[in-house]
Amino acid sequence: MLNKYEVLNKMNQGRLVAVVRGSDAEDAINISESCIRGGIQSIEVAFTTPNCLEAIRKLADQERDALIGAGTVLDPETARLSILYGAAFVVSPNFSKAICEVCNLYSVPYLPGCLTVSEMVEALKAGVDVVKVFPGSTVGTGFIKNIKGPLPNIQLMPTGGVNLQNVTEWLDQGCFAVGVGSVLTKGAEKGNYTCVEENAEQFAHKVSAYSC
C-alpha cells in the first residue's frame, strides 16, 4: 500500500482524476478499466454507484499500478469502509472535519469540495493537503489564480466543468490536478467502453503534451 504522500505525488504527476459514476459495480469497473487503458491512472469511484465498495475492492486488487479512490463520501463511516476496501484516497463534495479525522487516522489523502475561502481555510487547518474546487463550472479557471493570491500554499483540484477544450487552462492556473467526470463517458451510454478509452486517451495525450 502506498503511503499518503506517494499517493499525492502520483496524482500530481498524472494531473488527471477520472470521476466514475456507474449504473452498478460492473459498469463502474468497466468504465474505470477503460480510463486506465486510456492513460488516466487516478480513478475516483463515486458512492452514488450501487455496490460501490465492491467496485473499489475489485479495482484496488486488480489495478495495482493505478490509484483507486472513493468519491461522494458524505460521512466518516463511509470513509472508513472505503479505506478498508482499498481506497487510496477519499473525496467528498463538502468539507467534513469528521471525515478528515478518519482519513488522517489511516494516513489516506482527503480531498474535500470547497468553494469559499472560509471553507478552504478550515480544511487547511484540519490538515487537508488538496482541496477540490467544486463545482468548478460555477467559478471558472480564473478562480484558481484568485484563490492562490491570499492562499499561495493551497493545492487545488477543480472538478466539474473540466473538458478537453479547457483542461490546459485549468492547469495553467496552477492546479494540482483536475477531476474529469461525465465527459469521459460521453457516447458510452450503451456500454461502448471503447469510447471511454478513446476519450481518456485524448485527455491523457493533451495533458502529457502540456506537461512536456
JSON list of C-alpha atoms in Angstrom, two decimals:
[
{"chain": "A", "resi": 1, "resn": "MET", "atom": "CA", "xyz": [0.00, 0.00, 0.00]},
{"chain": "A", "resi": 2, "resn": "LEU", "atom": "CA", "xyz": [1.34, 3.43, -0.97]},
{"chain": "A", "resi": 3, "resn": "ASN", "atom": "CA", "xyz": [1.75, 5.95, 1.80]},
{"chain": "A", "resi": 4, "resn": "LYS", "atom": "CA", "xyz": [-0.15, 9.23, 1.79]},
{"chain": "A", "resi": 5, "resn": "TYR", "atom": "CA", "xyz": [2.49, 11.33, 0.08]},
{"chain": "A", "resi": 6, "resn": "GLU", "atom": "CA", "xyz": [3.26, 8.70, -2.55]},
{"chain": "A", "resi": 7, "resn": "VAL", "atom": "CA", "xyz": [-0.44, 8.78, -3.46]},
{"chain": "A", "resi": 8, "resn": "LEU", "atom": "CA", "xyz": [-0.49, 12.57, -3.65]},
{"chain": "A", "resi": 9, "resn": "ASN", "atom": "CA", "xyz": [2.70, 12.64, -5.71]},
{"chain": "A", "resi": 10, "resn": "LYS", "atom": "CA", "xyz": [1.30, 10.12, -8.19]},
{"chain": "A", "resi": 11, "resn": "MET", "atom": "CA", "xyz": [-1.93, 12.11, -8.52]},
{"chain": "A", "resi": 12, "resn": "ASN", "atom": "CA", "xyz": [0.05, 15.28, -9.10]},
{"chain": "A", "resi": 13, "resn": "GLN", "atom": "CA", "xyz": [2.24, 13.65, -11.73]},
{"chain": "A", "resi": 14, "resn": "GLY", "atom": "CA", "xyz": [-0.74, 12.34, -13.69]},
{"chain": "A", "resi": 15, "resn": "ARG", "atom": "CA", "xyz": [-2.73, 15.57, -13.27]},
{"chain": "A", "resi": 16, "resn": "LEU", "atom": "CA", "xyz": [-5.98, 13.74, -14.20]},
{"chain": "A", "resi": 17, "resn": "VAL", "atom": "CA", "xyz": [-8.53, 12.09, -11.92]},
{"chain": "A", "resi": 18, "resn": "ALA", "atom": "CA", "xyz": [-11.40, 10.22, -13.59]},
{"chain": "A", "resi": 19, "resn": "VAL", "atom": "CA", "xyz": [-14.66, 10.61, -11.66]},
{"chain": "A", "resi": 20, "resn": "VAL", "atom": "CA", "xyz": [-16.64, 7.42, -12.29]},
{"chain": "A", "resi": 21, "resn": "ARG", "atom": "CA", "xyz": [-20.38, 7.10, -11.65]},
{"chain": "A", "resi": 22, "resn": "GLY", "atom": "CA", "xyz": [-21.55, 3.70, -12.84]},
{"chain": "A", "resi": 23, "resn": "SER", "atom": "CA", "xyz": [-25.04, 2.25, -13.13]},
{"chain": "A", "resi": 24, "resn": "ASP", "atom": "CA", "xyz": [-23.76, -0.62, -10.98]},
{"chain": "A", "resi": 25, "resn": "ALA", "atom": "CA", "xyz": [-20.44, -2.02, -9.77]},
{"chain": "A", "resi": 26, "resn": "GLU", "atom": "CA", "xyz": [-19.73, -3.85, -13.04]},
{"chain": "A", "resi": 27, "resn": "ASP", "atom": "CA", "xyz": [-20.35, -0.72, -15.08]},
{"chain": "A", "resi": 28, "resn": "ALA", "atom": "CA", "xyz": [-18.06, 1.30, -12.79]},
{"chain": "A", "resi": 29, "resn": "ILE", "atom": "CA", "xyz": [-15.34, -1.32, -13.12]},
{"chain": "A", "resi": 30, "resn": "ASN", "atom": "CA", "xyz": [-15.60, -1.34, -16.91]},
{"chain": "A", "resi": 31, "resn": "ILE", "atom": "CA", "xyz": [-15.52, 2.46, -17.11]},
{"chain": "A", "resi": 32, "resn": "SER", "atom": "CA", "xyz": [-12.54, 2.61, -14.72]},
{"chain": "A", "resi": 33, "resn": "GLU", "atom": "CA", "xyz": [-10.57, -0.05, -16.57]},
{"chain": "A", "resi": 34, "resn": "SER", "atom": "CA", "xyz": [-11.22, 1.78, -19.85]},
{"chain": "A", "resi": 35, "resn": "CYS", "atom": "CA", "xyz": [-9.93, 5.03, -18.33]},
{"chain": "A", "resi": 36, "resn": "ILE", "atom": "CA", "xyz": [-6.82, 3.26, -17.08]},
{"chain": "A", "resi": 37, "resn": "ARG", "atom": "CA", "xyz": [-6.16, 1.72, -20.50]},
{"chain": "A", "resi": 38, "resn": "GLY", "atom": "CA", "xyz": [-6.59, 5.22, -21.95]},
{"chain": "A", "resi": 39, "resn": "GLY", "atom": "CA", "xyz": [-3.86, 6.58, -19.69]},
{"chain": "A", "resi": 40, "resn": "ILE", "atom": "CA", "xyz": [-5.67, 8.02, -16.64]},
{"chain": "A", "resi": 41, "resn": "GLN", "atom": "CA", "xyz": [-4.15, 6.38, -13.58]},
{"chain": "A", "resi": 42, "resn": "SER", "atom": "CA", "xyz": [-6.21, 8.02, -10.80]},
{"chain": "A", "resi": 43, "resn": "ILE", "atom": "CA", "xyz": [-9.78, 6.77, -10.53]},
{"chain": "A", "resi": 44, "resn": "GLU", "atom": "CA", "xyz": [-12.44, 8.13, -8.17]},
{"chain": "A", "resi": 45, "resn": "VAL", "atom": "CA", "xyz": [-15.39, 5.72, -7.90]},
{"chain": "A", "resi": 46, "resn": "ALA", "atom": "CA", "xyz": [-18.40, 7.65, -6.63]},
{"chain": "A", "resi": 47, "resn": "PHE", "atom": "CA", "xyz": [-20.59, 6.26, -3.88]},
{"chain": "A", "resi": 48, "resn": "THR", "atom": "CA", "xyz": [-23.62, 7.13, -5.99]},
{"chain": "A", "resi": 49, "resn": "THR", "atom": "CA", "xyz": [-22.71, 3.90, -7.81]},
{"chain": "A", "resi": 50, "resn": "PRO", "atom": "CA", "xyz": [-24.71, 0.93, -6.46]},
{"chain": "A", "resi": 51, "resn": "ASN", "atom": "CA", "xyz": [-22.40, -1.57, -4.73]},
{"chain": "A", "resi": 52, "resn": "CYS", "atom": "CA", "xyz": [-19.60, 0.98, -4.95]},
{"chain": "A", "resi": 53, "resn": "LEU", "atom": "CA", "xyz": [-17.48, -0.83, -2.36]},
{"chain": "A", "resi": 54, "resn": "GLU", "atom": "CA", "xyz": [-17.36, -3.97, -4.48]},
{"chain": "A", "resi": 55, "resn": "ALA", "atom": "CA", "xyz": [-16.09, -1.93, -7.42]},
{"chain": "A", "resi": 56, "resn": "ILE", "atom": "CA", "xyz": [-13.42, -0.28, -5.27]},
{"chain": "A", "resi": 57, "resn": "ARG", "atom": "CA", "xyz": [-12.30, -3.64, -3.82]},
{"chain": "A", "resi": 58, "resn": "LYS", "atom": "CA", "xyz": [-12.01, -5.34, -7.19]},
{"chain": "A", "resi": 59, "resn": "LEU", "atom": "CA", "xyz": [-10.25, -2.44, -8.87]},
{"chain": "A", "resi": 60, "resn": "ALA", "atom": "CA", "xyz": [-7.82, -1.99, -5.96]},
{"chain": "A", "resi": 61, "resn": "ASP", "atom": "CA", "xyz": [-6.98, -5.71, -6.16]},
{"chain": "A", "resi": 62, "resn": "GLN", "atom": "CA", "xyz": [-6.57, -5.89, -9.92]},
{"chain": "A", "resi": 63, "resn": "GLU", "atom": "CA", "xyz": [-5.25, -2.48, -10.96]},
{"chain": "A", "resi": 64, "resn": "ARG", "atom": "CA", "xyz": [-2.12, -2.30, -8.81]},
{"chain": "A", "resi": 65, "resn": "ASP", "atom": "CA", "xyz": [-0.45, 0.37, -10.96]},
{"chain": "A", "resi": 66, "resn": "ALA", "atom": "CA", "xyz": [-3.42, 2.74, -10.70]},
{"chain": "A", "resi": 67, "resn": "LEU", "atom": "CA", "xyz": [-4.80, 4.73, -7.77]},
{"chain": "A", "resi": 68, "resn": "ILE", "atom": "CA", "xyz": [-8.35, 3.76, -6.86]},
{"chain": "A", "resi": 69, "resn": "GLY", "atom": "CA", "xyz": [-10.21, 6.22, -4.64]},
{"chain": "A", "resi": 70, "resn": "ALA", "atom": "CA", "xyz": [-13.71, 6.73, -3.27]},
{"chain": "A", "resi": 71, "resn": "GLY", "atom": "CA", "xyz": [-15.84, 9.72, -4.19]},
{"chain": "A", "resi": 72, "resn": "THR", "atom": "CA", "xyz": [-19.06, 11.34, -2.95]},
{"chain": "A", "resi": 73, "resn": "VAL", "atom": "CA", "xyz": [-18.16, 10.28, 0.59]},
{"chain": "A", "resi": 74, "resn": "LEU", "atom": "CA", "xyz": [-20.56, 12.05, 2.96]},
{"chain": "A", "resi": 75, "resn": "ASP", "atom": "CA", "xyz": [-19.79, 10.65, 6.39]},
{"chain": "A", "resi": 76, "resn": "PRO", "atom": "CA", "xyz": [-16.87, 9.16, 8.39]},
{"chain": "A", "resi": 77, "resn": "GLU", "atom": "CA", "xyz": [-18.37, 5.65, 8.41]},
{"chain": "A", "resi": 78, "resn": "THR", "atom": "CA", "xyz": [-18.39, 5.56, 4.62]},
{"chain": "A", "resi": 79, "resn": "ALA", "atom": "CA", "xyz": [-14.84, 6.93, 4.54]},
{"chain": "A", "resi": 80, "resn": "ARG", "atom": "CA", "xyz": [-13.59, 4.19, 6.87]},
{"chain": "A", "resi": 81, "resn": "LEU", "atom": "CA", "xyz": [-15.35, 1.46, 4.88]},
{"chain": "A", "resi": 82, "resn": "SER", "atom": "CA", "xyz": [-13.91, 2.70, 1.60]},
{"chain": "A", "resi": 83, "resn": "ILE", "atom": "CA", "xyz": [-10.40, 2.71, 3.08]},
{"chain": "A", "resi": 84, "resn": "LEU", "atom": "CA", "xyz": [-10.85, -0.83, 4.41]},
{"chain": "A", "resi": 85, "resn": "TYR", "atom": "CA", "xyz": [-11.98, -1.90, 0.94]},
{"chain": "A", "resi": 86, "resn": "GLY", "atom": "CA", "xyz": [-8.79, -0.49, -0.59]},
{"chain": "A", "resi": 87, "resn": "ALA", "atom": "CA", "xyz": [-9.43, 3.16, -1.43]},
{"chain": "A", "resi": 88, "resn": "ALA", "atom": "CA", "xyz": [-6.14, 5.05, -1.79]},
{"chain": "A", "resi": 89, "resn": "PHE", "atom": "CA", "xyz": [-7.82, 8.45, -1.40]},
{"chain": "A", "resi": 90, "resn": "VAL", "atom": "CA", "xyz": [-11.19, 9.85, -0.32]},
{"chain": "A", "resi": 91, "resn": "VAL", "atom": "CA", "xyz": [-13.13, 12.67, -2.00]},
{"chain": "A", "resi": 92, "resn": "SER", "atom": "CA", "xyz": [-16.29, 14.42, -0.83]},
{"chain": "A", "resi": 93, "resn": "PRO", "atom": "CA", "xyz": [-18.43, 17.25, -2.27]},
{"chain": "A", "resi": 94, "resn": "ASN", "atom": "CA", "xyz": [-18.09, 19.19, 1.01]},
{"chain": "A", "resi": 95, "resn": "PHE", "atom": "CA", "xyz": [-15.60, 19.63, 3.83]},
{"chain": "A", "resi": 96, "resn": "SER", "atom": "CA", "xyz": [-16.20, 17.38, 6.85]},
{"chain": "A", "resi": 97, "resn": "LYS", "atom": "CA", "xyz": [-13.91, 17.52, 9.85]},
{"chain": "A", "resi": 98, "resn": "ALA", "atom": "CA", "xyz": [-15.13, 14.06, 10.91]},
{"chain": "A", "resi": 99, "resn": "ILE", "atom": "CA", "xyz": [-14.17, 12.53, 7.55]},
{"chain": "A", "resi": 100, "resn": "CYS", "atom": "CA", "xyz": [-10.85, 14.36, 7.69]},
{"chain": "A", "resi": 101, "resn": "GLU", "atom": "CA", "xyz": [-10.08, 12.83, 11.10]},
{"chain": "A", "resi": 102, "resn": "VAL", "atom": "CA", "xyz": [-10.76, 9.30, 9.83]},
{"chain": "A", "resi": 103, "resn": "CYS", "atom": "CA", "xyz": [-8.57, 9.81, 6.78]},
{"chain": "A", "resi": 104, "resn": "ASN", "atom": "CA", "xyz": [-5.77, 11.31, 8.88]},
{"chain": "A", "resi": 105, "resn": "LEU", "atom": "CA", "xyz": [-6.01, 8.34, 11.24]},
{"chain": "A", "resi": 106, "resn": "TYR", "atom": "CA", "xyz": [-5.35, 5.95, 8.33]},
{"chain": "A", "resi": 107, "resn": "SER", "atom": "CA", "xyz": [-2.90, 8.30, 6.55]},
{"chain": "A", "resi": 108, "resn": "VAL", "atom": "CA", "xyz": [-5.12, 8.48, 3.47]},
{"chain": "A", "resi": 109, "resn": "PRO", "atom": "CA", "xyz": [-5.44, 11.71, 1.45]},
{"chain": "A", "resi": 110, "resn": "TYR", "atom": "CA", "xyz": [-8.76, 13.51, 1.87]},
{"chain": "A", "resi": 111, "resn": "LEU", "atom": "CA", "xyz": [-9.87, 15.90, -0.88]},
{"chain": "A", "resi": 112, "resn": "PRO", "atom": "CA", "xyz": [-12.98, 17.82, 0.23]},
{"chain": "A", "resi": 113, "resn": "GLY", "atom": "CA", "xyz": [-15.07, 20.02, -2.03]},
{"chain": "A", "resi": 114, "resn": "CYS", "atom": "CA", "xyz": [-14.90, 23.72, -1.13]},
{"chain": "A", "resi": 115, "resn": "LEU", "atom": "CA", "xyz": [-15.99, 26.88, -2.88]},
{"chain": "A", "resi": 116, "resn": "THR", "atom": "CA", "xyz": [-15.23, 29.70, -0.43]},
{"chain": "A", "resi": 117, "resn": "VAL", "atom": "CA", "xyz": [-12.04, 30.93, 1.20]},
{"chain": "A", "resi": 118, "resn": "SER", "atom": "CA", "xyz": [-13.56, 30.25, 4.62]},
{"chain": "A", "resi": 119, "resn": "GLU", "atom": "CA", "xyz": [-14.22, 26.60, 3.76]},
{"chain": "A", "resi": 120, "resn": "MET", "atom": "CA", "xyz": [-10.73, 26.21, 2.33]},
{"chain": "A", "resi": 121, "resn": "VAL", "atom": "CA", "xyz": [-9.06, 27.73, 5.39]},
{"chain": "A", "resi": 122, "resn": "GLU", "atom": "CA", "xyz": [-10.99, 25.37, 7.66]},
{"chain": "A", "resi": 123, "resn": "ALA", "atom": "CA", "xyz": [-9.89, 22.44, 5.51]},
{"chain": "A", "resi": 124, "resn": "LEU", "atom": "CA", "xyz": [-6.25, 23.52, 5.62]},
{"chain": "A", "resi": 125, "resn": "LYS", "atom": "CA", "xyz": [-6.41, 23.94, 9.41]},
{"chain": "A", "resi": 126, "resn": "ALA", "atom": "CA", "xyz": [-7.71, 20.37, 9.69]},
{"chain": "A", "resi": 127, "resn": "GLY", "atom": "CA", "xyz": [-4.74, 19.01, 7.74]},
{"chain": "A", "resi": 128, "resn": "VAL", "atom": "CA", "xyz": [-6.15, 18.71, 4.20]},
{"chain": "A", "resi": 129, "resn": "ASP", "atom": "CA", "xyz": [-3.40, 18.60, 1.56]},
{"chain": "A", "resi": 130, "resn": "VAL", "atom": "CA", "xyz": [-5.51, 19.12, -1.57]},
{"chain": "A", "resi": 131, "resn": "VAL", "atom": "CA", "xyz": [-8.86, 20.93, -1.81]},
{"chain": "A", "resi": 132, "resn": "LYS", "atom": "CA", "xyz": [-11.35, 20.01, -4.51]},
{"chain": "A", "resi": 133, "resn": "VAL", "atom": "CA", "xyz": [-12.84, 23.13, -6.12]},
{"chain": "A", "resi": 134, "resn": "PHE", "atom": "CA", "xyz": [-16.43, 22.08, -6.64]},
{"chain": "A", "resi": 135, "resn": "PRO", "atom": "CA", "xyz": [-18.32, 22.78, -8.76]},
{"chain": "A", "resi": 136, "resn": "GLY", "atom": "CA", "xyz": [-15.58, 24.19, -10.96]},
{"chain": "A", "resi": 137, "resn": "SER", "atom": "CA", "xyz": [-18.08, 25.16, -13.66]},
{"chain": "A", "resi": 138, "resn": "THR", "atom": "CA", "xyz": [-19.55, 27.75, -11.31]},
{"chain": "A", "resi": 139, "resn": "VAL", "atom": "CA", "xyz": [-16.34, 29.73, -10.83]},
{"chain": "A", "resi": 140, "resn": "GLY", "atom": "CA", "xyz": [-14.24, 29.21, -13.97]},
{"chain": "A", "resi": 141, "resn": "THR", "atom": "CA", "xyz": [-10.50, 28.91, -14.44]},
{"chain": "A", "resi": 142, "resn": "GLY", "atom": "CA", "xyz": [-9.63, 32.39, -13.17]},
{"chain": "A", "resi": 143, "resn": "PHE", "atom": "CA", "xyz": [-10.89, 31.42, -9.72]},
{"chain": "A", "resi": 144, "resn": "ILE", "atom": "CA", "xyz": [-7.75, 29.36, -9.11]},
{"chain": "A", "resi": 145, "resn": "LYS", "atom": "CA", "xyz": [-5.42, 32.34, -9.52]},
{"chain": "A", "resi": 146, "resn": "ASN", "atom": "CA", "xyz": [-7.68, 34.47, -7.32]},
{"chain": "A", "resi": 147, "resn": "ILE", "atom": "CA", "xyz": [-7.58, 31.92, -4.51]},
{"chain": "A", "resi": 148, "resn": "LYS", "atom": "CA", "xyz": [-3.83, 31.42, -4.78]},
{"chain": "A", "resi": 149, "resn": "GLY", "atom": "CA", "xyz": [-3.37, 35.16, -4.18]},
{"chain": "A", "resi": 150, "resn": "PRO", "atom": "CA", "xyz": [-4.33, 35.10, -0.48]},
{"chain": "A", "resi": 151, "resn": "LEU", "atom": "CA", "xyz": [-3.60, 31.36, -0.11]},
{"chain": "A", "resi": 152, "resn": "PRO", "atom": "CA", "xyz": [-0.41, 30.75, -2.14]},
{"chain": "A", "resi": 153, "resn": "ASN", "atom": "CA", "xyz": [0.29, 27.46, -0.35]},
{"chain": "A", "resi": 154, "resn": "ILE", "atom": "CA", "xyz": [-3.03, 25.81, -1.21]},
{"chain": "A", "resi": 155, "resn": "GLN", "atom": "CA", "xyz": [-3.25, 22.90, -3.66]},
{"chain": "A", "resi": 156, "resn": "LEU", "atom": "CA", "xyz": [-6.45, 22.85, -5.71]},
{"chain": "A", "resi": 157, "resn": "MET", "atom": "CA", "xyz": [-8.19, 20.25, -7.86]},
{"chain": "A", "resi": 158, "resn": "PRO", "atom": "CA", "xyz": [-11.19, 21.61, -9.81]},
{"chain": "A", "resi": 159, "resn": "THR", "atom": "CA", "xyz": [-13.94, 19.12, -10.61]},
{"chain": "A", "resi": 160, "resn": "GLY", "atom": "CA", "xyz": [-16.99, 19.88, -12.71]},
{"chain": "A", "resi": 161, "resn": "GLY", "atom": "CA", "xyz": [-16.66, 21.98, -15.84]},
{"chain": "A", "resi": 162, "resn": "VAL", "atom": "CA", "xyz": [-13.34, 20.46, -16.93]},
{"chain": "A", "resi": 163, "resn": "ASN", "atom": "CA", "xyz": [-13.32, 19.39, -20.56]},
{"chain": "A", "resi": 164, "resn": "LEU", "atom": "CA", "xyz": [-10.87, 18.71, -23.37]},
{"chain": "A", "resi": 165, "resn": "GLN", "atom": "CA", "xyz": [-11.02, 22.31, -24.57]},
{"chain": "A", "resi": 166, "resn": "ASN", "atom": "CA", "xyz": [-10.18, 23.95, -21.23]},
{"chain": "A", "resi": 167, "resn": "VAL", "atom": "CA", "xyz": [-8.15, 21.34, -19.34]},
{"chain": "A", "resi": 168, "resn": "THR", "atom": "CA", "xyz": [-4.83, 23.09, -20.00]},
{"chain": "A", "resi": 169, "resn": "GLU", "atom": "CA", "xyz": [-6.35, 26.44, -18.99]},
{"chain": "A", "resi": 170, "resn": "TRP", "atom": "CA", "xyz": [-7.05, 24.98, -15.55]},
{"chain": "A", "resi": 171, "resn": "LEU", "atom": "CA", "xyz": [-3.52, 23.61, -15.33]},
{"chain": "A", "resi": 172, "resn": "ASP", "atom": "CA", "xyz": [-2.10, 26.97, -16.42]},
{"chain": "A", "resi": 173, "resn": "GLN", "atom": "CA", "xyz": [-3.60, 28.48, -13.28]},
{"chain": "A", "resi": 174, "resn": "GLY", "atom": "CA", "xyz": [-1.50, 26.17, -11.11]},
{"chain": "A", "resi": 175, "resn": "CYS", "atom": "CA", "xyz": [-3.92, 23.33, -10.35]},
{"chain": "A", "resi": 176, "resn": "PHE", "atom": "CA", "xyz": [-2.60, 20.28, -8.51]},
{"chain": "A", "resi": 177, "resn": "ALA", "atom": "CA", "xyz": [-4.75, 18.10, -10.78]},
{"chain": "A", "resi": 178, "resn": "VAL", "atom": "CA", "xyz": [-8.20, 18.18, -12.39]},
{"chain": "A", "resi": 179, "resn": "GLY", "atom": "CA", "xyz": [-11.19, 15.92, -11.94]},
{"chain": "A", "resi": 180, "resn": "VAL", "atom": "CA", "xyz": [-12.89, 14.80, -15.16]},
{"chain": "A", "resi": 181, "resn": "GLY", "atom": "CA", "xyz": [-16.35, 13.26, -15.00]},
{"chain": "A", "resi": 182, "resn": "SER", "atom": "CA", "xyz": [-19.22, 12.76, -17.43]},
{"chain": "A", "resi": 183, "resn": "VAL", "atom": "CA", "xyz": [-17.27, 13.98, -20.44]},
{"chain": "A", "resi": 184, "resn": "LEU", "atom": "CA", "xyz": [-15.29, 10.72, -20.28]},
{"chain": "A", "resi": 185, "resn": "THR", "atom": "CA", "xyz": [-18.41, 8.61, -20.73]},
{"chain": "A", "resi": 186, "resn": "LYS", "atom": "CA", "xyz": [-19.94, 10.73, -23.46]},
{"chain": "A", "resi": 187, "resn": "GLY", "atom": "CA", "xyz": [-21.05, 8.37, -26.22]},
{"chain": "A", "resi": 188, "resn": "ALA", "atom": "CA", "xyz": [-20.78, 5.32, -23.96]},
{"chain": "A", "resi": 189, "resn": "GLU", "atom": "CA", "xyz": [-24.35, 5.25, -22.67]},
{"chain": "A", "resi": 190, "resn": "LYS", "atom": "CA", "xyz": [-24.99, 1.82, -24.18]},
{"chain": "A", "resi": 191, "resn": "GLY", "atom": "CA", "xyz": [-21.89, 0.09, -22.85]},
{"chain": "A", "resi": 192, "resn": "ASN", "atom": "CA", "xyz": [-19.48, 1.37, -25.51]},
{"chain": "A", "resi": 193, "resn": "TYR", "atom": "CA", "xyz": [-16.44, 1.28, -23.24]},
{"chain": "A", "resi": 194, "resn": "THR", "atom": "CA", "xyz": [-14.12, 1.67, -26.22]},
{"chain": "A", "resi": 195, "resn": "CYS", "atom": "CA", "xyz": [-15.44, 5.21, -26.44]},
{"chain": "A", "resi": 196, "resn": "VAL", "atom": "CA", "xyz": [-14.48, 5.79, -22.80]},
{"chain": "A", "resi": 197, "resn": "GLU", "atom": "CA", "xyz": [-10.96, 4.58, -23.51]},
{"chain": "A", "resi": 198, "resn": "GLU", "atom": "CA", "xyz": [-10.69, 6.90, -26.53]},
{"chain": "A", "resi": 199, "resn": "ASN", "atom": "CA", "xyz": [-11.94, 9.88, -24.51]},
{"chain": "A", "resi": 200, "resn": "ALA", "atom": "CA", "xyz": [-9.42, 9.11, -21.75]},
{"chain": "A", "resi": 201, "resn": "GLU", "atom": "CA", "xyz": [-6.64, 8.84, -24.33]},
{"chain": "A", "resi": 202, "resn": "GLN", "atom": "CA", "xyz": [-7.44, 12.31, -25.64]},
{"chain": "A", "resi": 203, "resn": "PHE", "atom": "CA", "xyz": [-7.23, 13.81, -22.16]},
{"chain": "A", "resi": 204, "resn": "ALA", "atom": "CA", "xyz": [-4.05, 11.90, -21.28]},
{"chain": "A", "resi": 205, "resn": "HIS", "atom": "CA", "xyz": [-2.36, 12.90, -24.52]},
{"chain": "A", "resi": 206, "resn": "LYS", "atom": "CA", "xyz": [-3.28, 16.58, -24.15]},
{"chain": "A", "resi": 207, "resn": "VAL", "atom": "CA", "xyz": [-2.10, 16.75, -20.53]},
{"chain": "A", "resi": 208, "resn": "SER", "atom": "CA", "xyz": [1.07, 14.79, -21.31]},
{"chain": "A", "resi": 209, "resn": "ALA", "atom": "CA", "xyz": [1.91, 17.17, -24.17]},
{"chain": "A", "resi": 210, "resn": "TYR", "atom": "CA", "xyz": [1.19, 20.14, -21.86]},
{"chain": "A", "resi": 211, "resn": "SER", "atom": "CA", "xyz": [3.46, 18.77, -19.15]},
{"chain": "A", "resi": 212, "resn": "CYS", "atom": "CA", "xyz": [6.31, 18.33, -21.59]}
]
